[in-house]
PDB file of C-alpha atoms in Angstrom:
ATOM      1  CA  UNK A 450      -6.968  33.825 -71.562  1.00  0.00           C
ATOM      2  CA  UNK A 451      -8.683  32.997 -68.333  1.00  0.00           C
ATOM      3  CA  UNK A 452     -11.607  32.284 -69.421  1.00  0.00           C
ATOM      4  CA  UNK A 453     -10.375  29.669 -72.103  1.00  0.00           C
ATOM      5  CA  UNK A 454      -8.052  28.249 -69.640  1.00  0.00           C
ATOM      6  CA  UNK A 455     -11.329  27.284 -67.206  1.00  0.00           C
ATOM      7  CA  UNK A 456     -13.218  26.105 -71.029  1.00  0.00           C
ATOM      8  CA  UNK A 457     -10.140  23.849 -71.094  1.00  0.00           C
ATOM      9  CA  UNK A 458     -10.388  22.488 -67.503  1.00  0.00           C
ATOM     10  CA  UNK A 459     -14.433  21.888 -67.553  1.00  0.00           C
ATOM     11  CA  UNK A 460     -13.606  19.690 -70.930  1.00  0.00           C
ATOM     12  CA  UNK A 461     -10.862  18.219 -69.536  1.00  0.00           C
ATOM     13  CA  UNK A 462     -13.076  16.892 -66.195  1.00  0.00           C
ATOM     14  CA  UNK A 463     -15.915  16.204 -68.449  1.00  0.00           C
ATOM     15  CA  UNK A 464     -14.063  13.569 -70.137  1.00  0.00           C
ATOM     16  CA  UNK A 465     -12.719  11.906 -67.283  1.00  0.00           C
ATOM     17  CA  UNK A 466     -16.224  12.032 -65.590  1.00  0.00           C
ATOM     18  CA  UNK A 467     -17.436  10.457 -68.793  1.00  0.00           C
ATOM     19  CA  UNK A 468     -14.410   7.598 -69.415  1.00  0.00           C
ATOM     20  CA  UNK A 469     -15.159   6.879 -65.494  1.00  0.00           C
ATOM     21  CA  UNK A 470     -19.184   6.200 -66.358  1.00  0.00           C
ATOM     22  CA  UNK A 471     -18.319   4.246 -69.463  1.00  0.00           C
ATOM     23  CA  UNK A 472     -16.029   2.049 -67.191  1.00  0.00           C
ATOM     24  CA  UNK A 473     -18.561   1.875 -64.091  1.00  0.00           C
ATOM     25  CA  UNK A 474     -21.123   0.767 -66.799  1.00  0.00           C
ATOM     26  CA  UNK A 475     -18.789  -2.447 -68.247  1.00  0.00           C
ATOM     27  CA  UNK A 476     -19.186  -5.277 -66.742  1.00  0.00           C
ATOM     28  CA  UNK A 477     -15.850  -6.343 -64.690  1.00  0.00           C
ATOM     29  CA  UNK A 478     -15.515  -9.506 -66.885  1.00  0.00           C
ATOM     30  CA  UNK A 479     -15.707  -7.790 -70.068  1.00  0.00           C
ATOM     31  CA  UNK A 480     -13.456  -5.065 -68.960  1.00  0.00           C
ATOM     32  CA  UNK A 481     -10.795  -7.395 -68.319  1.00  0.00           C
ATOM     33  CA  UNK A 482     -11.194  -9.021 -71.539  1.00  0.00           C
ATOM     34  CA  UNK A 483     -11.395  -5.527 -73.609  1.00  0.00           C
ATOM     35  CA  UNK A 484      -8.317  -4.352 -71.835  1.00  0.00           C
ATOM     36  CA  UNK A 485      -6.136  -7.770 -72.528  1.00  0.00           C
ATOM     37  CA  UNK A 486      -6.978  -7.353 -76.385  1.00  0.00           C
ATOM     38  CA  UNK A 487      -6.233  -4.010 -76.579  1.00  0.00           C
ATOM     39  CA  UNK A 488      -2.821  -4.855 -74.996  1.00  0.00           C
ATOM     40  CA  UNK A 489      -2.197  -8.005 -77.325  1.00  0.00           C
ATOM     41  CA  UNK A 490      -2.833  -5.734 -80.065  1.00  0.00           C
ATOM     42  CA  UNK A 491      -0.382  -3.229 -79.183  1.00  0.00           C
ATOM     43  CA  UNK A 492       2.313  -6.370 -78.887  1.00  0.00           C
ATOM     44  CA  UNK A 493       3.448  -5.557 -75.085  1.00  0.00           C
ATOM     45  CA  UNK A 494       2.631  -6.419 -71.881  1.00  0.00           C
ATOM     46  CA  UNK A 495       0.218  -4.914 -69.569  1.00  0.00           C
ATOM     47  CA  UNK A 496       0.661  -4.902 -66.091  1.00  0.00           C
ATOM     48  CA  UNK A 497      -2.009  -3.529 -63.226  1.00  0.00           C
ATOM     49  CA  UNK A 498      -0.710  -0.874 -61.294  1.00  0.00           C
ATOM     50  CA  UNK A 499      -0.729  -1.943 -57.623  1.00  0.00           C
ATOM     51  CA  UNK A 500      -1.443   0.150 -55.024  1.00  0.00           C
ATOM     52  CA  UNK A 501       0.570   2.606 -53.337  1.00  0.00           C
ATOM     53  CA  UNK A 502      -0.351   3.060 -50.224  1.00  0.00           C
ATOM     54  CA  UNK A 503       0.899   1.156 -47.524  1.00  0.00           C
ATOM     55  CA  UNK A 504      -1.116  -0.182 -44.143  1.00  0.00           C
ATOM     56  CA  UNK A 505      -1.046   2.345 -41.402  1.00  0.00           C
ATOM     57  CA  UNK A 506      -1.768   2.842 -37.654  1.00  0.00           C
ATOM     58  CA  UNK A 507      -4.870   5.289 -38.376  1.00  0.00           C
ATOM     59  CA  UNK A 508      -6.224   2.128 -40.419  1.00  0.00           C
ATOM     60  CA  UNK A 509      -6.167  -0.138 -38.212  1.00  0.00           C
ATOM     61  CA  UNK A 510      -9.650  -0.816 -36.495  1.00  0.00           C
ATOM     62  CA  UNK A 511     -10.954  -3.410 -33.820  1.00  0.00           C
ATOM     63  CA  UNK A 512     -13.080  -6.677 -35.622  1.00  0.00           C
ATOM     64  CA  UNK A 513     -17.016  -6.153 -35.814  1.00  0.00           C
ATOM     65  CA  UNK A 514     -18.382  -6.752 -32.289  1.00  0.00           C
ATOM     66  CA  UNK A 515     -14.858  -6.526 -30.907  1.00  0.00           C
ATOM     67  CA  UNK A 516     -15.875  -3.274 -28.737  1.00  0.00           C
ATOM     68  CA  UNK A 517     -19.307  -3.372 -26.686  1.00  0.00           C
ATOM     69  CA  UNK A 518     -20.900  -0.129 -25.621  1.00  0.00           C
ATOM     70  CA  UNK A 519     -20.858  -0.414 -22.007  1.00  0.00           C
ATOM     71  CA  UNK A 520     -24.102  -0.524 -20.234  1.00  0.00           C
ATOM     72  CA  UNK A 521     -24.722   2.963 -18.728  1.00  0.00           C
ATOM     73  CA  UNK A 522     -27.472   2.210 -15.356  1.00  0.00           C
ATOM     74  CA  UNK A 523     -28.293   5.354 -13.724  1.00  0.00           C
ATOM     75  CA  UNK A 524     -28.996   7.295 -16.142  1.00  0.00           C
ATOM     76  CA  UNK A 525     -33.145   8.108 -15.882  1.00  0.00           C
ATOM     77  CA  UNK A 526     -36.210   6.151 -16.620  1.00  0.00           C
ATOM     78  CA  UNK A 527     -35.884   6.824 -20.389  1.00  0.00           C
ATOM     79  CA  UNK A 528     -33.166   4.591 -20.540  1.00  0.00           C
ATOM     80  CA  UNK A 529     -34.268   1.184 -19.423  1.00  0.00           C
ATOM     81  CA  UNK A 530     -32.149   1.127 -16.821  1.00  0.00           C
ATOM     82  CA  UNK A 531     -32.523   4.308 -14.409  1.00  0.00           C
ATOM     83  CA  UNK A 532     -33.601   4.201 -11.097  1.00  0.00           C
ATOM     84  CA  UNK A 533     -33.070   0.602  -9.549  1.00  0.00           C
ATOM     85  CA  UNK A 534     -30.525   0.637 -12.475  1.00  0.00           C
ATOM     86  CA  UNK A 535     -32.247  -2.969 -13.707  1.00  0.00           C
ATOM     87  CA  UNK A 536     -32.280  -4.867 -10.112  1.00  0.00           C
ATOM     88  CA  UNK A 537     -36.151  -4.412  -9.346  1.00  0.00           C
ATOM     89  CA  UNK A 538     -37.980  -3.559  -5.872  1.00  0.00           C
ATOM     90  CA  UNK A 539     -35.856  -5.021  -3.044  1.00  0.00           C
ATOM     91  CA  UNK A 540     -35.243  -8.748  -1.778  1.00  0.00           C
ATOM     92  CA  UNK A 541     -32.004  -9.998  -1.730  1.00  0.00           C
ATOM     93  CA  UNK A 542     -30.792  -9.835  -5.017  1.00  0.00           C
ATOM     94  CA  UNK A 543     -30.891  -6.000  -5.197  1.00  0.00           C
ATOM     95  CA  UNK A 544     -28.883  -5.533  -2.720  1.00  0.00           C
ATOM     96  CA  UNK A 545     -25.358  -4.528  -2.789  1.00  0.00           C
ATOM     97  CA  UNK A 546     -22.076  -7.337  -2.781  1.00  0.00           C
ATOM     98  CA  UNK A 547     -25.166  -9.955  -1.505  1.00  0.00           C
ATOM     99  CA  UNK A 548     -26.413 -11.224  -5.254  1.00  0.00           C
ATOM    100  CA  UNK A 549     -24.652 -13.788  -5.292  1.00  0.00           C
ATOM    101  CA  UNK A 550     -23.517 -15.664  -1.834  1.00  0.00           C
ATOM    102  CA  UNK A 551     -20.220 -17.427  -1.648  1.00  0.00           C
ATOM    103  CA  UNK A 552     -19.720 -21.665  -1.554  1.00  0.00           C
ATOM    104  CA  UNK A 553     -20.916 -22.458   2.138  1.00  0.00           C
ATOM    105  CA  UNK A 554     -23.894 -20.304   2.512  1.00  0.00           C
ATOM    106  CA  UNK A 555     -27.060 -21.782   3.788  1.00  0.00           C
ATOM    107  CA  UNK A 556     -29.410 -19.219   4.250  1.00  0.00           C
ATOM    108  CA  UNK A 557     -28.689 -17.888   7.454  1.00  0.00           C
ATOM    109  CA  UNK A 558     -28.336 -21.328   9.261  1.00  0.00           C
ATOM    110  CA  UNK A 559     -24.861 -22.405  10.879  1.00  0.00           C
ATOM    111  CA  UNK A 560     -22.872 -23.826   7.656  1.00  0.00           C
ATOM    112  CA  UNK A 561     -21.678 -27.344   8.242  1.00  0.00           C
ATOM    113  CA  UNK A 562     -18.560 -26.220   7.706  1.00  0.00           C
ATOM    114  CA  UNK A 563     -19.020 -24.116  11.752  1.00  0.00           C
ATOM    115  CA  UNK A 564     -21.404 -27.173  12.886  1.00  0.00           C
ATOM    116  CA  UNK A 565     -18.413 -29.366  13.938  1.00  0.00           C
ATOM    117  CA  UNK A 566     -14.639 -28.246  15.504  1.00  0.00           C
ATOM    118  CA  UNK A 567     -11.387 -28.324  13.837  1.00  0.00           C
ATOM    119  CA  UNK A 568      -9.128 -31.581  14.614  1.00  0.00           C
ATOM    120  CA  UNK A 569      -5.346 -31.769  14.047  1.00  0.00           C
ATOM    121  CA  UNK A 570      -2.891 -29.368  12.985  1.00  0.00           C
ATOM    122  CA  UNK A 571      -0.387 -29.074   9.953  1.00  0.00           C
ATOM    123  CA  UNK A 572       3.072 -29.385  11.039  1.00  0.00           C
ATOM    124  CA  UNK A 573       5.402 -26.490   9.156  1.00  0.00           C
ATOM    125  CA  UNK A 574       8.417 -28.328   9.832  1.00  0.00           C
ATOM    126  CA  UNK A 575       7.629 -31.934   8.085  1.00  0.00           C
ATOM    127  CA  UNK A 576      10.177 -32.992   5.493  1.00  0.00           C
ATOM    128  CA  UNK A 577       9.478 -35.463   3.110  1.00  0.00           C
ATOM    129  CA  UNK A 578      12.467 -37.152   2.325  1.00  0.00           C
ATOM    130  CA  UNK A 579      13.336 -39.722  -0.610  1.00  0.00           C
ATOM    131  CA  UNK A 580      14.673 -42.894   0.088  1.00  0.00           C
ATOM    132  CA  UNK A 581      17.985 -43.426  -0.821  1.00  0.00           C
ATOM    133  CA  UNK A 582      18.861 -47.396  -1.393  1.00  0.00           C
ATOM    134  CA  UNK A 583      22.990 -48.449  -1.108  1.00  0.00           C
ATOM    135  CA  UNK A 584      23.008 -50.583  -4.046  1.00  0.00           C
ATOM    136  CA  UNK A 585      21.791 -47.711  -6.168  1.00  0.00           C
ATOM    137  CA  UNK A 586      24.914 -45.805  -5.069  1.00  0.00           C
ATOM    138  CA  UNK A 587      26.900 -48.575  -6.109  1.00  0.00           C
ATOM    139  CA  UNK A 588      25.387 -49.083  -9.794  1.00  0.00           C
ATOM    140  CA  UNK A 589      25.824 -45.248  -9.996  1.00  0.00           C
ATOM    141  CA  UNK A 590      29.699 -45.091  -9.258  1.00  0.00           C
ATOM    142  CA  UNK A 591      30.472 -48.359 -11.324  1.00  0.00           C
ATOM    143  CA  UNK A 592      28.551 -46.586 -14.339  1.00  0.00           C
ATOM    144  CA  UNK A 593      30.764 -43.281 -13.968  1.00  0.00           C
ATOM    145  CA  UNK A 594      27.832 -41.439 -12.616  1.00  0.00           C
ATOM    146  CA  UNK A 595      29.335 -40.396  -9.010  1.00  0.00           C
ATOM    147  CA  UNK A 596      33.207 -39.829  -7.650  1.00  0.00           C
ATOM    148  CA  UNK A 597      33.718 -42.073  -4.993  1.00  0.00           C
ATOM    149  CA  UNK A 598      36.889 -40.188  -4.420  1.00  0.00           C
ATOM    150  CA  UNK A 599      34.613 -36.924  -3.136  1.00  0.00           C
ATOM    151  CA  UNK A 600      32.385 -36.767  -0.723  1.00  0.00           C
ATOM    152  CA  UNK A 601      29.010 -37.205  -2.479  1.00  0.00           C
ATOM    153  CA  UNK A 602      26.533 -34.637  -1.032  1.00  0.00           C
ATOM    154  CA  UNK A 603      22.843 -33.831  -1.812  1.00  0.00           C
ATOM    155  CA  UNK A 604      24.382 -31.478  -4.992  1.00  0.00           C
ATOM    156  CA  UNK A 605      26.080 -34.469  -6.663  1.00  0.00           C
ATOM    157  CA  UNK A 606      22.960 -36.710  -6.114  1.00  0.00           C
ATOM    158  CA  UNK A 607      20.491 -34.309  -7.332  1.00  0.00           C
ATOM    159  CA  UNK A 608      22.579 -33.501 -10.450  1.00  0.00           C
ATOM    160  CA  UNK A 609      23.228 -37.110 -11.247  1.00  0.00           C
ATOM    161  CA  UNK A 610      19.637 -37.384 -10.999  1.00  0.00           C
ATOM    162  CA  UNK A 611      20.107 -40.533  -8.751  1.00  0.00           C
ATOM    163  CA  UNK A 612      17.080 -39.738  -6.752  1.00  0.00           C
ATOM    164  CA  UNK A 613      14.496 -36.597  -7.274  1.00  0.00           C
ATOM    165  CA  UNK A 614      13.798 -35.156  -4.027  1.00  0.00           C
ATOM    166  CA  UNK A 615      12.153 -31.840  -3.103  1.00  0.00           C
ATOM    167  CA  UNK A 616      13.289 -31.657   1.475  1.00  0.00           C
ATOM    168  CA  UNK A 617      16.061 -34.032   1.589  1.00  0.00           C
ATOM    169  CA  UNK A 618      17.004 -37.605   1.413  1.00  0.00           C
ATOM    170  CA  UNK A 619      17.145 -40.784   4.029  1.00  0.00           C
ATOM    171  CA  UNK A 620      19.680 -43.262   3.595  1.00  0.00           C
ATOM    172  CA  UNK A 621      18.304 -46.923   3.775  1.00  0.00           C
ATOM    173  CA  UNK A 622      20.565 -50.306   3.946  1.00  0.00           C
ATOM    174  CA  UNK A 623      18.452 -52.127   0.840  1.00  0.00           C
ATOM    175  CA  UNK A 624      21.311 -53.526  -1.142  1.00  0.00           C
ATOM    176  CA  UNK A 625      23.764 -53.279   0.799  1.00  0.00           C
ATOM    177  CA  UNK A 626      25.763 -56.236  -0.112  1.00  0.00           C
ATOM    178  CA  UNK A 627      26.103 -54.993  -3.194  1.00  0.00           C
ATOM    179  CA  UNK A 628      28.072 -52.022  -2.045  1.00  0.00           C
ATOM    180  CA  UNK A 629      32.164 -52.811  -2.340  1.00  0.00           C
ATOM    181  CA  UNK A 630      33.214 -48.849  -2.602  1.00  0.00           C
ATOM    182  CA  UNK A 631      34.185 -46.637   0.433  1.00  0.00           C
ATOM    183  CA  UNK A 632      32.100 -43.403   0.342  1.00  0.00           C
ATOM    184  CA  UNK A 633      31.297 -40.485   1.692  1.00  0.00           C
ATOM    185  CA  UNK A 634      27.866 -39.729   2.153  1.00  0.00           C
ATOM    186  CA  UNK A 635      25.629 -36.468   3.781  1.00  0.00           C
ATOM    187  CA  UNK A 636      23.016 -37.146   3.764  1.00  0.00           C
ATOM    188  CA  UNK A 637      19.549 -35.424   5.376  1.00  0.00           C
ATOM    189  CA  UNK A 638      19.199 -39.001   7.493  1.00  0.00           C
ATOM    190  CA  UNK A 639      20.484 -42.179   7.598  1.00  0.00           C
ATOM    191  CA  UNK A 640      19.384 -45.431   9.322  1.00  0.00           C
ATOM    192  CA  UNK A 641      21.591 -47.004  11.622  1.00  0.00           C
ATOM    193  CA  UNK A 642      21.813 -50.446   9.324  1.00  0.00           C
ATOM    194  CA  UNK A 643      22.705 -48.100   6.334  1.00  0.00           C
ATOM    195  CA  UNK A 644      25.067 -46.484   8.359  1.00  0.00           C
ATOM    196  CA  UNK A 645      27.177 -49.992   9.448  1.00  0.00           C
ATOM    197  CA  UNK A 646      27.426 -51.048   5.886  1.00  0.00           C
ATOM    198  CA  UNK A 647      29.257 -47.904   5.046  1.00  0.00           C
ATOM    199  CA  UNK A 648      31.508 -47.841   7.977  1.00  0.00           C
ATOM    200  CA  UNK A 649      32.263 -51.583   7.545  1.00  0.00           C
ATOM    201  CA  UNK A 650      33.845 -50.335   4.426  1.00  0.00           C
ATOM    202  CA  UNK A 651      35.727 -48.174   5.549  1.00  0.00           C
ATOM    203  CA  UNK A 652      33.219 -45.254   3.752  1.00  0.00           C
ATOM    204  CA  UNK A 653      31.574 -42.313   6.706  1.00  0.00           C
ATOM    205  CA  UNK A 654      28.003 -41.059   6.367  1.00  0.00           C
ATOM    206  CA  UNK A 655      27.595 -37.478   8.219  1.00  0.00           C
ATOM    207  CA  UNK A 656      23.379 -36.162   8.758  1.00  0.00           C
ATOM    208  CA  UNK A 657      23.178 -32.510   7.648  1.00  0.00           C
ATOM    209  CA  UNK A 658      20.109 -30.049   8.191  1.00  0.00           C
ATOM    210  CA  UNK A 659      19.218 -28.158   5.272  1.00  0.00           C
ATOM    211  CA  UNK A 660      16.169 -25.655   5.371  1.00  0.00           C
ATOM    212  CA  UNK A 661      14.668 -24.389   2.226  1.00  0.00           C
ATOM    213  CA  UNK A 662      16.809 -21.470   1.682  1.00  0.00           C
ATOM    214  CA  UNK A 663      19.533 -23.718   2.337  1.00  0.00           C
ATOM    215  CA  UNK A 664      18.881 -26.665  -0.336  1.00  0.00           C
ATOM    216  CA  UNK A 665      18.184 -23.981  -3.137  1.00  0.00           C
ATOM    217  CA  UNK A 666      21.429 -22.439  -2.301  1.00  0.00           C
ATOM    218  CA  UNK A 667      23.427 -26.144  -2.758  1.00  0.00           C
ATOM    219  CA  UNK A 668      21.563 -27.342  -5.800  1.00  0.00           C
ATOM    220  CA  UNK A 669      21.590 -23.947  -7.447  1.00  0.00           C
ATOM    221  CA  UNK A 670      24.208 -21.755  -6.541  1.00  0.00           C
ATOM    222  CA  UNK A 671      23.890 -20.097  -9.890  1.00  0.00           C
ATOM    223  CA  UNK A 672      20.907 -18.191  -8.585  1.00  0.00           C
ATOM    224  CA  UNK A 673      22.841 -16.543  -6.038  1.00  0.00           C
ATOM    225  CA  UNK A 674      25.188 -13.474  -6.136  1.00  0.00           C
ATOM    226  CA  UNK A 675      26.212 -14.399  -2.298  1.00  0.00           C
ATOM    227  CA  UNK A 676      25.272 -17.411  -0.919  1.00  0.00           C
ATOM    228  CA  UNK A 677      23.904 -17.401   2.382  1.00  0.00           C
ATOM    229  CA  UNK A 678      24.889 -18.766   5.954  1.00  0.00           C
ATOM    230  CA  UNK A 679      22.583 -22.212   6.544  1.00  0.00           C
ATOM    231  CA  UNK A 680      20.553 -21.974   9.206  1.00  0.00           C
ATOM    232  CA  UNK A 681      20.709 -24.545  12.129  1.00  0.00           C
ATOM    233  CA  UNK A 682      18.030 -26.658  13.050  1.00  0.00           C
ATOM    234  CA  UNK A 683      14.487 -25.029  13.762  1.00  0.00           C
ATOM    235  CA  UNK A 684      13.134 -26.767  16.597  1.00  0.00           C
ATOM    236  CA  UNK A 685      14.617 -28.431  19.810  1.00  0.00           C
ATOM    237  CA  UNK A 686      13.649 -32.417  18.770  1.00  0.00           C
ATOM    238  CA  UNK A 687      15.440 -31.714  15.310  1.00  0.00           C
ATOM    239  CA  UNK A 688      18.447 -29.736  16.727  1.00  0.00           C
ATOM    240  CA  UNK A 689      18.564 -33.167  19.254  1.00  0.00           C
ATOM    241  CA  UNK A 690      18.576 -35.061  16.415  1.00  0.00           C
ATOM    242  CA  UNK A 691      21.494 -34.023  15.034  1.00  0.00           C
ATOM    243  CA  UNK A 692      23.928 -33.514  18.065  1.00  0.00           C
ATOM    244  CA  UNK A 693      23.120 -37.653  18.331  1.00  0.00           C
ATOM    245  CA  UNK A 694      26.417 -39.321  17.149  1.00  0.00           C
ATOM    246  CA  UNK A 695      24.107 -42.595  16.705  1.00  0.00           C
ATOM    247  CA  UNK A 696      22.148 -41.012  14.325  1.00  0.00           C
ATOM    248  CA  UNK A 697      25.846 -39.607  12.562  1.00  0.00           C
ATOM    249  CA  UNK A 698      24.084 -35.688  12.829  1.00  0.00           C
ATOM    250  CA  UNK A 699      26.741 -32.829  12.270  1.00  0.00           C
ATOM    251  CA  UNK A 700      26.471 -31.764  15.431  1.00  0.00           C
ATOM    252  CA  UNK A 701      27.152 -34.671  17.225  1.00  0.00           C
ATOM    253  CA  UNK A 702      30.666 -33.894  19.715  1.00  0.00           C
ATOM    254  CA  UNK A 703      32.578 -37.006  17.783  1.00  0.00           C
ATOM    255  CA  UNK A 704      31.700 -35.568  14.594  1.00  0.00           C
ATOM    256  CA  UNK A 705      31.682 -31.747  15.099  1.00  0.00           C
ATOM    257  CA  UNK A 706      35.482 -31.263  15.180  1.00  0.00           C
ATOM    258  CA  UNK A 707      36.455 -33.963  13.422  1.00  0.00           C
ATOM    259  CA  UNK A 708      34.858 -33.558  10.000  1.00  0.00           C
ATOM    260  CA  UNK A 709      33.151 -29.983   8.275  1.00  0.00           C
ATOM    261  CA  UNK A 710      30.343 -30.830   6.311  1.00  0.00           C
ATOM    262  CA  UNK A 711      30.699 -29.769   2.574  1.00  0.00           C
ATOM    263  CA  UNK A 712      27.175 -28.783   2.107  1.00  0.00           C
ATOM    264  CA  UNK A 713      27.012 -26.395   4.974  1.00  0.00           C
ATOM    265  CA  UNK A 714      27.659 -23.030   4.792  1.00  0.00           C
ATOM    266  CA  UNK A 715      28.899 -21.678   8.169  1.00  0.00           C
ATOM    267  CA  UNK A 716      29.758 -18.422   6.818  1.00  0.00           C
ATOM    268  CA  UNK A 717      28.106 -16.340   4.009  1.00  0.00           C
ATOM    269  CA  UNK A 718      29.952 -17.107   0.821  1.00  0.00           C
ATOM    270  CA  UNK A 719      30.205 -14.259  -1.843  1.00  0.00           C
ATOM    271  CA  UNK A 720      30.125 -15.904  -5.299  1.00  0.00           C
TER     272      UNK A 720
END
């Protein structure tokens, strides 16, 4: 029984091995053809059996050339590269973190760049502030832009988008007889013209410092979970600035207890 059951299996693999060579020797074309006539014949449809097996992560492999062998120096004379590991005999280009000089270098010589002093400084505390024009005020608050009835701070003229500024804005008196509406303005600083038109109207116009921290905290209070106490002017000529009731600062003693700035935090505010 064994030995008739292994008979079996040897004829059994002998015909597949020889259905597989009479396959491998038929041209693909003629295949195809044989194997849609036999299936017409039969009167139903054939249908290839697709594959199985499904993309996996062991399958996945890097594009030809993807990967580079990296270059070994070092590593004896047999290699190529052993020894001076493929710099040569000296000089300056086999030395270490000196191949390649930075921008500047001249050979030794004092650059041109040490040849003649520094001049100047850059100022950390310059603003550059956006004019601000009165007649553009107006236009805004007749086309429903701004509420004359509030005071109008750097918050509601950044979010109108009435001027783009990135340190502040100065008020100016262009177009000023076009302005008929009392306002309040603060304002980072205001010329004294600008500042008679608005008070001729009955309208105030207050100067208030705002550092960095300070202006990110009014236009975008979203981005805080407490907002933070603004800090007072930096230096002494900008604190002077605005303890000058001339120049309308926040500071100034007619101003001070009179009116509190809605743009300035005094006091840490949590959100």
């Amino acid at each position: 029984m064994l030995r008739l059951g292994l008979s079996r299996s040897v004829v059994q693999l002998q015909h597949q091995f020889a259905t597989k060579l009479a396959l491998s020797t038929v041209p693909r074309t003629s295949l195809h053809t044989t194997i849609k006539s036999k299936a017409s014949e039969c009167g139903t449809g054939f249908q290839v059996a697709r594959p199985s097996k499904l993309l996996s992560l062991n399958d996945l492999r890097d594009n030809k050339g993807a990967r580079k062998t990296k270059k070994r120096l070092g590593r004896g004379h047999g290699s190529g590269h052993g020894k001076t590991s493929g710099k040569g005999q000296k000089g300056q280009n086999s030395r270490a973190g000196n191949g390649k000089p930075g921008p500047g270098f001249e050979g030794g010589q004092t650059p041109l760049t040490r040849v003649f002093p520094k001049r100047g400084f850059k100022n950390p505390f310059k603003r550059d502030l956006q004019p601000l024009n009165l007649d553009r005020i107006q236009h805004w608050i007749n086309t429903g832009r701004l509420d004359a009835s509030k005071p109008i701070t750097l918050k509601q003229i950044y979010d109108s988008n009435l001027v783009r500024f990135k340190d502040g804005v100065t008020l100016l008196a262009r177009g000023g007889e076009y302005l008929k509406t009392p306002v309040t303005l603060e304002v980072t600083e205001a010329s004294k013209k600008a500042v008679e038109i608005v008070e001729g109207l009955g309208g105030k116009v207050v100067c208030v410092y705002h550092n960095k921290l300070a202006l990110r905290a009014l236009l975008k209070p979203e981005k805080f979970a407490v907002l933070p106490k603004s800090a007072m002017p930096a230096t002494a000529k900008m604190k002077k600035r605005y303890m000058d009731y001339e120049r309308r600062g926040f500071l100034a003693p007619g101003i001070k207890g009179s009116y509190k700035p809605v743009s300035f935090n005094f006091e840490r505010v949590p959100q």
